[in-house]
Short mmCIF file of C-alpha atoms in Angstrom, two decimals:
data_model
loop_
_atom_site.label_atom_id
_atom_site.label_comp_id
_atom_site.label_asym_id
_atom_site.label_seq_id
_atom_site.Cartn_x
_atom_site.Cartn_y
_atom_site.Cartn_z
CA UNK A 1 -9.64 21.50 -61.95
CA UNK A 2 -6.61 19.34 -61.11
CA UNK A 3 -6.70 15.59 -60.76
CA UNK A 4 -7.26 16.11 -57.28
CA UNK A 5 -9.62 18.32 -56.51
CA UNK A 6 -11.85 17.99 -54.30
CA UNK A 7 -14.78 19.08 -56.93
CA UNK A 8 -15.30 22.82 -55.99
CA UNK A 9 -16.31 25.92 -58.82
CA UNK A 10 -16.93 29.09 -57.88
CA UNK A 11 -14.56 30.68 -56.58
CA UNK A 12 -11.34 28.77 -56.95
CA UNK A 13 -11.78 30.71 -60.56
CA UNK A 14 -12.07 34.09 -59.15
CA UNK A 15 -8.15 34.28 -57.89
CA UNK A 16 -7.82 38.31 -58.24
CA UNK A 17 -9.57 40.64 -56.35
CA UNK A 18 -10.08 40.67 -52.82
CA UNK A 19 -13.76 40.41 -51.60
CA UNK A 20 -15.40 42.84 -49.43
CA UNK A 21 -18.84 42.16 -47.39
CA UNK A 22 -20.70 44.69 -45.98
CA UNK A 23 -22.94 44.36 -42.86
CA UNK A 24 -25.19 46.44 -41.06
CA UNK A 25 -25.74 45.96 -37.63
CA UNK A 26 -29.25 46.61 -35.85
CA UNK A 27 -28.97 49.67 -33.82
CA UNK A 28 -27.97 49.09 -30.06
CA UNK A 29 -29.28 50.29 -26.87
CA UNK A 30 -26.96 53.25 -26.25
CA UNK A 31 -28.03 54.06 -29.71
CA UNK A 32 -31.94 54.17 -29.08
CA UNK A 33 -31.44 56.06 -26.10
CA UNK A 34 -30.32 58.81 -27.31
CA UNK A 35 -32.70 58.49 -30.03
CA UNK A 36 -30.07 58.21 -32.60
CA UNK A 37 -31.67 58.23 -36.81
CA UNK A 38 -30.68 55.85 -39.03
CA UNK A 39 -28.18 57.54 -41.87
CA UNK A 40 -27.62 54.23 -43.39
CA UNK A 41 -29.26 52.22 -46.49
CA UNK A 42 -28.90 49.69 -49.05
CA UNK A 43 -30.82 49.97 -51.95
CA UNK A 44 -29.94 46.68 -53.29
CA UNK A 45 -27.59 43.76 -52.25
CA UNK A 46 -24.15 45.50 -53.52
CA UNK A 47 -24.99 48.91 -52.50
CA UNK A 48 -24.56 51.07 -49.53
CA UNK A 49 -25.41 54.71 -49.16
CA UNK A 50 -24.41 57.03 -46.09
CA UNK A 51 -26.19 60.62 -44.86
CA UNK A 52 -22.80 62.17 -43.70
CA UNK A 53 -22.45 65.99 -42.45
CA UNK A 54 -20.59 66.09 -46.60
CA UNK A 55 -23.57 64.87 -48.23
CA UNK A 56 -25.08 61.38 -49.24
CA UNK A 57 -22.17 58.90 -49.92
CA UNK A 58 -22.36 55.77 -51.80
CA UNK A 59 -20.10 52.90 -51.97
CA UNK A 60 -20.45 48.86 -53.91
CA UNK A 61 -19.08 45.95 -52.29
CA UNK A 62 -19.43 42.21 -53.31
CA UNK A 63 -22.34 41.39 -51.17
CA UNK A 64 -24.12 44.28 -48.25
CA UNK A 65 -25.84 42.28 -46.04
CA UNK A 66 -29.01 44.57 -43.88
CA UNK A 67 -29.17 44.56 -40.10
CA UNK A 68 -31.48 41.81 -40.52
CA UNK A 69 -29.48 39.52 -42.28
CA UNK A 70 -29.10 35.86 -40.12
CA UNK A 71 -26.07 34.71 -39.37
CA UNK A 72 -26.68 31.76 -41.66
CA UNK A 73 -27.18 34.18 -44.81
CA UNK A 74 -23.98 35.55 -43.85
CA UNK A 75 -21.68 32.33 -43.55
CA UNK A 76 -23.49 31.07 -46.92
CA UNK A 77 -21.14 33.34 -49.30
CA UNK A 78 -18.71 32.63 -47.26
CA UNK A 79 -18.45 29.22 -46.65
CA UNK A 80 -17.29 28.43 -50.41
CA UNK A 81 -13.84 29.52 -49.37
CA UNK A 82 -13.90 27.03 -46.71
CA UNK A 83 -13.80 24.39 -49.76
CA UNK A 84 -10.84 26.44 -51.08
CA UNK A 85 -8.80 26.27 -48.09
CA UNK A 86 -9.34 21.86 -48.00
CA UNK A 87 -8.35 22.07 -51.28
CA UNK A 88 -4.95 23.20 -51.13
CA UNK A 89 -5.79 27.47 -50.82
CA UNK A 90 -4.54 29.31 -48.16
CA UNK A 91 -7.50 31.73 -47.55
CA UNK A 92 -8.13 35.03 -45.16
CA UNK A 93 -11.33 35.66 -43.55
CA UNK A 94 -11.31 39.10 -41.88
CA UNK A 95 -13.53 41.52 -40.29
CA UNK A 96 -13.19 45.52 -39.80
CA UNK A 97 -14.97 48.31 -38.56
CA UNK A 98 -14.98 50.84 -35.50
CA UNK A 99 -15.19 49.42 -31.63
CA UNK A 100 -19.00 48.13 -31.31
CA UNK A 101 -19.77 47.72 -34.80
CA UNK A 102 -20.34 43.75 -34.94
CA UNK A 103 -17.28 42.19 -35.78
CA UNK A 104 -16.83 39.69 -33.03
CA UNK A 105 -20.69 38.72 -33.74
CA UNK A 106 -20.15 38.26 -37.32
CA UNK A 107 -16.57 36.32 -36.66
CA UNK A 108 -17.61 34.18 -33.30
CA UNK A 109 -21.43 34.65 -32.72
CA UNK A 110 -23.45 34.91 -28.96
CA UNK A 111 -21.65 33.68 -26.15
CA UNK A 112 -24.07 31.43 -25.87
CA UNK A 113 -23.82 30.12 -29.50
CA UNK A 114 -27.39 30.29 -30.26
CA UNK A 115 -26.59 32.21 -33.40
CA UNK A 116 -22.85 30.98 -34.33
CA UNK A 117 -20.28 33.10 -36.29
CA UNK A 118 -18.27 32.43 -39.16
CA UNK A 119 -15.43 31.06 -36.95
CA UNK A 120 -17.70 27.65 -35.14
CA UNK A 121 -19.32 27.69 -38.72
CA UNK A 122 -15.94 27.30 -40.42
CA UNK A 123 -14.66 24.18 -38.26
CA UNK A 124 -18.05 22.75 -38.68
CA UNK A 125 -17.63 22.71 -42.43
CA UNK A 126 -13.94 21.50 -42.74
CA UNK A 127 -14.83 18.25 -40.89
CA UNK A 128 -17.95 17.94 -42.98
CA UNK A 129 -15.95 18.09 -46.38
CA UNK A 130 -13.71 15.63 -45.09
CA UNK A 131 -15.87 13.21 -43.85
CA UNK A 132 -17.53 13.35 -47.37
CA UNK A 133 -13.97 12.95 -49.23
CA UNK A 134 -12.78 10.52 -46.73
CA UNK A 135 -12.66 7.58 -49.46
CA UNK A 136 -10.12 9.35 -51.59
CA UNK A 137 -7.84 11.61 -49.16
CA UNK A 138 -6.60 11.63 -45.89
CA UNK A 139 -6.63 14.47 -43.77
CA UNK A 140 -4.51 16.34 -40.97
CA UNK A 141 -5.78 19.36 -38.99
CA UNK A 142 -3.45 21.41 -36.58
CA UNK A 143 -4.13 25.13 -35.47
CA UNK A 144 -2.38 27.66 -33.79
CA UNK A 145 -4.32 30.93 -32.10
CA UNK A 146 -2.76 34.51 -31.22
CA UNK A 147 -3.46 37.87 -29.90
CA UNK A 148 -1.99 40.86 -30.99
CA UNK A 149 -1.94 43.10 -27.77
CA UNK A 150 0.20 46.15 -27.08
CA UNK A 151 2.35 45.74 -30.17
CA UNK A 152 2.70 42.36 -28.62
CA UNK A 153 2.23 38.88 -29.95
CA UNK A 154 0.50 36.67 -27.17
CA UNK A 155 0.28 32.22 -28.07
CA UNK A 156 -3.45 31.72 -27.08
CA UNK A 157 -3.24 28.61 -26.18
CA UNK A 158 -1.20 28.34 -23.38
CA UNK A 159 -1.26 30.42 -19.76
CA UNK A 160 -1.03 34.14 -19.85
CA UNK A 161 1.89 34.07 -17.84
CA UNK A 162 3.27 31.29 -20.02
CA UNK A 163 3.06 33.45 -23.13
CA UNK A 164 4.13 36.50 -21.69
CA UNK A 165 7.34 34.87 -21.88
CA UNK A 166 7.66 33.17 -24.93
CA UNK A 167 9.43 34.93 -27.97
CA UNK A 168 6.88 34.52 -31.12
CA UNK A 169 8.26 35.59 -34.49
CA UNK A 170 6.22 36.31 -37.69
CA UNK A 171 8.13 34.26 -40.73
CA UNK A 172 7.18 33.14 -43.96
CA UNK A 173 7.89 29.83 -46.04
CA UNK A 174 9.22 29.65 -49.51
CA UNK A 175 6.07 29.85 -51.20
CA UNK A 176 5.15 33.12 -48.67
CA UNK A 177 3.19 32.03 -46.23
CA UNK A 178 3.32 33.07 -43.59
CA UNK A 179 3.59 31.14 -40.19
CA UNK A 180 4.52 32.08 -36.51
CA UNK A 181 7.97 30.48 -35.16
CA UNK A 182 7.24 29.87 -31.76
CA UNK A 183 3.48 29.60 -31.73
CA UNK A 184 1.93 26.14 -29.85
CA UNK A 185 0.51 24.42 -32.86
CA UNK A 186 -1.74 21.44 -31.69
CA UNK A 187 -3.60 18.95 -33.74
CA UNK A 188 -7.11 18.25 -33.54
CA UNK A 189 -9.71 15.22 -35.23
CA UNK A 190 -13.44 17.23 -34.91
CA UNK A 191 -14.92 20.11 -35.39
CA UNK A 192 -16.38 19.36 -31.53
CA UNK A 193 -12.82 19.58 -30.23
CA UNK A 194 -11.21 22.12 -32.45
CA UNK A 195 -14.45 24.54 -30.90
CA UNK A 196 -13.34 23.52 -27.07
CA UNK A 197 -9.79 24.42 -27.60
CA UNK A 198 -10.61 27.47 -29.09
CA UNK A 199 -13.21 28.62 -26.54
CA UNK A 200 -10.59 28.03 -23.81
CA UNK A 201 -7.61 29.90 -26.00
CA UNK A 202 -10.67 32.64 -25.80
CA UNK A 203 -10.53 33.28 -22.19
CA UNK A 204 -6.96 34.17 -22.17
CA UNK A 205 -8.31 37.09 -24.86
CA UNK A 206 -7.83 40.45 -23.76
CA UNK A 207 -11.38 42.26 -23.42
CA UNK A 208 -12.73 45.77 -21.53
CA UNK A 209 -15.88 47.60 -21.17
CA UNK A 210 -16.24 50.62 -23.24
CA UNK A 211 -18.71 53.05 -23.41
CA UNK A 212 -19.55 51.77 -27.00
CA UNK A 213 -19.08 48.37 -26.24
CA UNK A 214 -19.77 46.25 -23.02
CA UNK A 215 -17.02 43.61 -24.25
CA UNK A 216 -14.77 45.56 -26.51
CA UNK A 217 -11.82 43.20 -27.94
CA UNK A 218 -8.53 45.57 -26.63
CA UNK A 219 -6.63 42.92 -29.25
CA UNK A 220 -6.36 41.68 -32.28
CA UNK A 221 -7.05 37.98 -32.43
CA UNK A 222 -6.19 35.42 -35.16
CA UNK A 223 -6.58 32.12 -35.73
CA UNK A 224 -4.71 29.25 -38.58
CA UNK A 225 -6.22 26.18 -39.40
CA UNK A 226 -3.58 24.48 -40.98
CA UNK A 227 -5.12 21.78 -43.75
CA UNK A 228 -3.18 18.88 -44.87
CA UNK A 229 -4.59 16.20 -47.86
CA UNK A 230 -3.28 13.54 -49.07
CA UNK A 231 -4.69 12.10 -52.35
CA UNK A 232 -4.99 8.06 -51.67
CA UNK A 233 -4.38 7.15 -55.43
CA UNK A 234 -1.27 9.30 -56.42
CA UNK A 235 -0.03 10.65 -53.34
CA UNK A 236 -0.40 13.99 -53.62
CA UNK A 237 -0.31 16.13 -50.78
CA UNK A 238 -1.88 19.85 -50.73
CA UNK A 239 -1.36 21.81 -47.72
CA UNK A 240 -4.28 24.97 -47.08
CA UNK A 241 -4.15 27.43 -44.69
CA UNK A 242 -7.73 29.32 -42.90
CA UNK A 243 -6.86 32.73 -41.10
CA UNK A 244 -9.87 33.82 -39.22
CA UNK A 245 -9.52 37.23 -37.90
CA UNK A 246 -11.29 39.58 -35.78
CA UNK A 247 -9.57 43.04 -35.65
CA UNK A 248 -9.81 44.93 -32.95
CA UNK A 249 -11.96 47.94 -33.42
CA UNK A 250 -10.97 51.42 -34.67
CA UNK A 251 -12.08 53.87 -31.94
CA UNK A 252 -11.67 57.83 -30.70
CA UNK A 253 -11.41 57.81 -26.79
CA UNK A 254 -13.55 60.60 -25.90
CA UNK A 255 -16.65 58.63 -27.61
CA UNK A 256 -15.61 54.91 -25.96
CA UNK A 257 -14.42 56.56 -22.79
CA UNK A 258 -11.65 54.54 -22.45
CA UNK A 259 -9.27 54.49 -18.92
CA UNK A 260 -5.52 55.28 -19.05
CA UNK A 261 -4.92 51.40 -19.74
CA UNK A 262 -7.31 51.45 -22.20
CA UNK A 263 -6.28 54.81 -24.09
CA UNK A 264 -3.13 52.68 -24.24
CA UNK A 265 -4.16 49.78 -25.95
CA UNK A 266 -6.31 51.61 -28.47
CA UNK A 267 -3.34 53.97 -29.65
CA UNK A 268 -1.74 50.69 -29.82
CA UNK A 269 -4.88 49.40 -32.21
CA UNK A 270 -5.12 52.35 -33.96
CA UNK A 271 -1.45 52.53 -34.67
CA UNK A 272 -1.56 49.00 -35.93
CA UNK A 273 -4.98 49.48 -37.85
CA UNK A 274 -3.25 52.90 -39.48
CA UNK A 275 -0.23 50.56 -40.78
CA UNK A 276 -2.36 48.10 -41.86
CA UNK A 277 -4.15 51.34 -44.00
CA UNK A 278 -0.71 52.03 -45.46
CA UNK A 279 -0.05 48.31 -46.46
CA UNK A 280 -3.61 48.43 -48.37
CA UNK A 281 -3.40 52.00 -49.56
CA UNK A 282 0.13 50.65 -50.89
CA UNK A 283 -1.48 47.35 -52.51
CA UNK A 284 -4.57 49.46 -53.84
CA UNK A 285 -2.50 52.22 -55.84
CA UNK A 286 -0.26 49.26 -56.92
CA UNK A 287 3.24 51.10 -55.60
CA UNK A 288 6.06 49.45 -55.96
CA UNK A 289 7.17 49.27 -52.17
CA UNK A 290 4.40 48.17 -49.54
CA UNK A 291 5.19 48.84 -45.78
CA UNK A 292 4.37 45.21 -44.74
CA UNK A 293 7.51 45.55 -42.37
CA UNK A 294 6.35 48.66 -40.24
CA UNK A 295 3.78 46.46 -37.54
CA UNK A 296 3.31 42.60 -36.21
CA UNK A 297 -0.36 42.80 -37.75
CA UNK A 298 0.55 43.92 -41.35
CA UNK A 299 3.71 41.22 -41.34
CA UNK A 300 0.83 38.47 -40.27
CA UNK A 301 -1.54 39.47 -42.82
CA UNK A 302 1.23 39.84 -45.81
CA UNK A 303 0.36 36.49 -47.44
CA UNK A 304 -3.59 37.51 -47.12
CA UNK A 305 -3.19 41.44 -48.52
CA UNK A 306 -1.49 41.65 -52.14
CA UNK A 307 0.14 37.85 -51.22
CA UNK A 308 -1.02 34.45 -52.35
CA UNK A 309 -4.21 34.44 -50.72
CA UNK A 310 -7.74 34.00 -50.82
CA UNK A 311 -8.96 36.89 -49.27
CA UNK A 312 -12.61 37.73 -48.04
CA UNK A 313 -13.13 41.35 -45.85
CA UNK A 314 -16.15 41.97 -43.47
CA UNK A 315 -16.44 45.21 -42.96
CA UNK A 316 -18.94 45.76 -40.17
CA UNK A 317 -20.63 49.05 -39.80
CA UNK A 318 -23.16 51.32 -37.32
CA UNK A 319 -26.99 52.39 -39.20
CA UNK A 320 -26.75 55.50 -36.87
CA UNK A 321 -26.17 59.24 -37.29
CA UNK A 322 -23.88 59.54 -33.95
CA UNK A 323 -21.50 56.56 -36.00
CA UNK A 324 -21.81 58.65 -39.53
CA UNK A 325 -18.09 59.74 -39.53
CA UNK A 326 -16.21 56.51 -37.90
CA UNK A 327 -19.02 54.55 -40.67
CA UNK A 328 -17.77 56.72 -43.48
CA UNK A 329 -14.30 56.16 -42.88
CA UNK A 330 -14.70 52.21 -42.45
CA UNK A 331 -16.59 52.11 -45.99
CA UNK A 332 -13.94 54.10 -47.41
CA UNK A 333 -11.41 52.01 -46.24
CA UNK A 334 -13.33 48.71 -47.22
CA UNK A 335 -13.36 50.39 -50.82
CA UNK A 336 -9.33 50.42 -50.85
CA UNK A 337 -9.36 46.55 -49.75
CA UNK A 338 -11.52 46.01 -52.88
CA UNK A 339 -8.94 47.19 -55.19
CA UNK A 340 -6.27 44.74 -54.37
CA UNK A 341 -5.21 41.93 -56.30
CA UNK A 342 -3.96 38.73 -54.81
CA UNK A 343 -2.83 35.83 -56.75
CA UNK A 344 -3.73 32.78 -54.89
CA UNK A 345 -2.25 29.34 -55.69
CA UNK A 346 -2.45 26.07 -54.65
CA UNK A 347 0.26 24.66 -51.98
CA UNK A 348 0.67 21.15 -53.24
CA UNK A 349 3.57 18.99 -53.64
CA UNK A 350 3.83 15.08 -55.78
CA UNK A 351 4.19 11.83 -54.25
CA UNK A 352 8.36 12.09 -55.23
CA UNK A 353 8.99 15.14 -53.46
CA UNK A 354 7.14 14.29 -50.47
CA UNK A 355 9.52 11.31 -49.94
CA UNK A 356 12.56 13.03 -50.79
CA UNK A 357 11.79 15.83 -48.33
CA UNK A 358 11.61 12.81 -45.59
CA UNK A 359 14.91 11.60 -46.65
CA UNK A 360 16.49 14.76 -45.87
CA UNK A 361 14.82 14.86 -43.12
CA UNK A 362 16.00 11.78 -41.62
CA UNK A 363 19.68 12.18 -42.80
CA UNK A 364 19.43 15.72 -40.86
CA UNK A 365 18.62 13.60 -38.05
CA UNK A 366 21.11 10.98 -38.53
CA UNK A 367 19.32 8.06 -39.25
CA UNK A 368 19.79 5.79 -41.77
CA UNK A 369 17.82 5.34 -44.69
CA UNK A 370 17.48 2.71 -47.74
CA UNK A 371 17.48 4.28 -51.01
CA UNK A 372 15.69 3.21 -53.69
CA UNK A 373 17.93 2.43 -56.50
#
């Protein structure tokens, strides 16, 4: 490890391919009524076997978590990446699977937080690592949070009618990550108040009732934690970036019974989740051009799929026969997300640079400045 790491193994080593999580949900009430059988098992922790109408499928992920699995057990794999994104990484969290399959839960939790996702586990952890490394870096925390709705990107954090208006493009940096020109970025000092501003961005989400879900997410949502350290004894600064992001469920409209509004925003999710398949089938057959360009989602997600990130896939899936074809298809596309290869690197920059880049900055601005001769 560098000079200034903040003491992390694991898997700051494993910088290739992307993980994929599996989870099983319990089966819901819609589910029991009609007296639905389980088609789904795991007859060990990296193994997942189906009972489709083609036969008994089996697929291997990193980790397959059962529909008893806490919420704890779940973030405790995860939360190593955490320590990767402090240290300089910029790392992907994301979760996939058909309308009413878990994501949200896995990503956010209960509303009422008695059994927190990875999201209010995440900012929890950032603040603890700091605190911890407090005597040898500084920190800065800022985060912007978006919505992907109707092709449509939508800045969480300010008024509905606010956003509607503003003009939010996807860009990317010279060292390819990605960023949003446009997007309110605000800066926060706790985990405490980092959880309030996101629960408020959360009511401007777009939600419905579905037939499969009572709170379906009609959007995609995303949110960057954007990490700054500074190393107190040579001045290195390292800059990480956290995308949490709960995608918006796959779905066919005659099982979710979705309105004319609604049957609109899911071709607009499926059309978006189908690029997204291109991008990965693209990345996963290693062909020379990837479609990142065809849809807002896959142009957000093009530094965490085949780019320089840490990348980490839930893919969240139904134990029930009347789910068997919509499961099926999730596990196959989990499998393609598997084969990808990222190269993830460390955003950092020296002492030197760091002051020349302020120079610039305040020449750009007019001011004067005393040079060091």
């Amino acid at each position: 490890p560098s000079g200034d790491h903040l003491g992390f193994g694991g898997v700051c080593q494993d910088l290739g391919k992307i993980r994929v999580f599996c989870r099983i949900r319990p089966f819901n009430k819609s589910e029991v009524a009609r007296g639905s059988q389980c088609v789904v098992s795991h007859p060990d922790e990296y193994t997942i076997t189906v009972e489709s109408s083609r036969g008994l499928k089996e697929f291997q992920f990193d980790r397959v978590f059962s529909s008893t699995s806490s919420q704890e057990n779940v973030f405790e794999d995860t939360s190593r990446l955490i320590q990767s994104a402090v240290d300089g990484y910029n790392v992907c969290i994301f979760a996939y699977g058909q309308t009413g399959s878990g994501k949200t839960f896995t990503m956010i939790g209960d509303k009422q937080q008695e059994a927190p996702g990875v999201v209010p586990r995440a900012f929890k952890q950032i603040f603890q690592i700091m605190e911890e490394n407090k005597g040898r870096f500084s920190f800065k925390v800022s985060a912007y949070m978006l919505e992907m709705y109707n092709e449509r990107l939508l800045d969480l954090f300010v008024a509905p009618s606010e956003s509607l208006s503003k003009k939010l493009e996807v860009r990317k940096d010279k060292n390819g990550l990605v960023y949003v020109q446009g997007a309110e970025t605000r800066e926060v000092t706790s985990a405490e108040e980092l959880f309030l501003m996101f629960q408020q961005g959360c009511t401007n989400r777009h939600i419905a009732s579905t037939r499969m879900n009572a709170e379906s997410s009609r959007s995609h949502f995303i949110i960057a934690i954007i990490l700054e350290s500074t190393n107190l004894t040579n001045g290195t600064v390292s800059y990480g970036k956290l995308s949490l992001v709960d995608l918006a469920g796959s779905e066919r409209a005659a099982k979710t019974g979705a309105t004319d509004e609604q049957l609109k925003e899911a071709n607009s999710i499926n059309k978006s989740l189908s690029a997204l398949g291109d991008v990965i089938s693209a990345l996963s057959n290693e062909q020379p051009f990837v479609p990142y360009r065809n849809n807002k989602l896959t142009m957000l997600m093009q530094d965490s799929l085949g780019g320089n990130a840490k990348t980490l896939m839930f893919v969240n899936i139904s134990p029930a026969e009347w789910n068997a074809e919509e499961t099926v298809a999730s596990l196959i596309y989990a499998t393609r997300v598997k084969a990808i290869t990222n190269s993830a690197q460390k955003n950092s920059q020296s002492k030197e640079i760091a002051r020349l880049k302020e120079i610039i900055i305040q020449l750009k601005a007019g001011e004067s400045v005393e040079l060091d001769v």
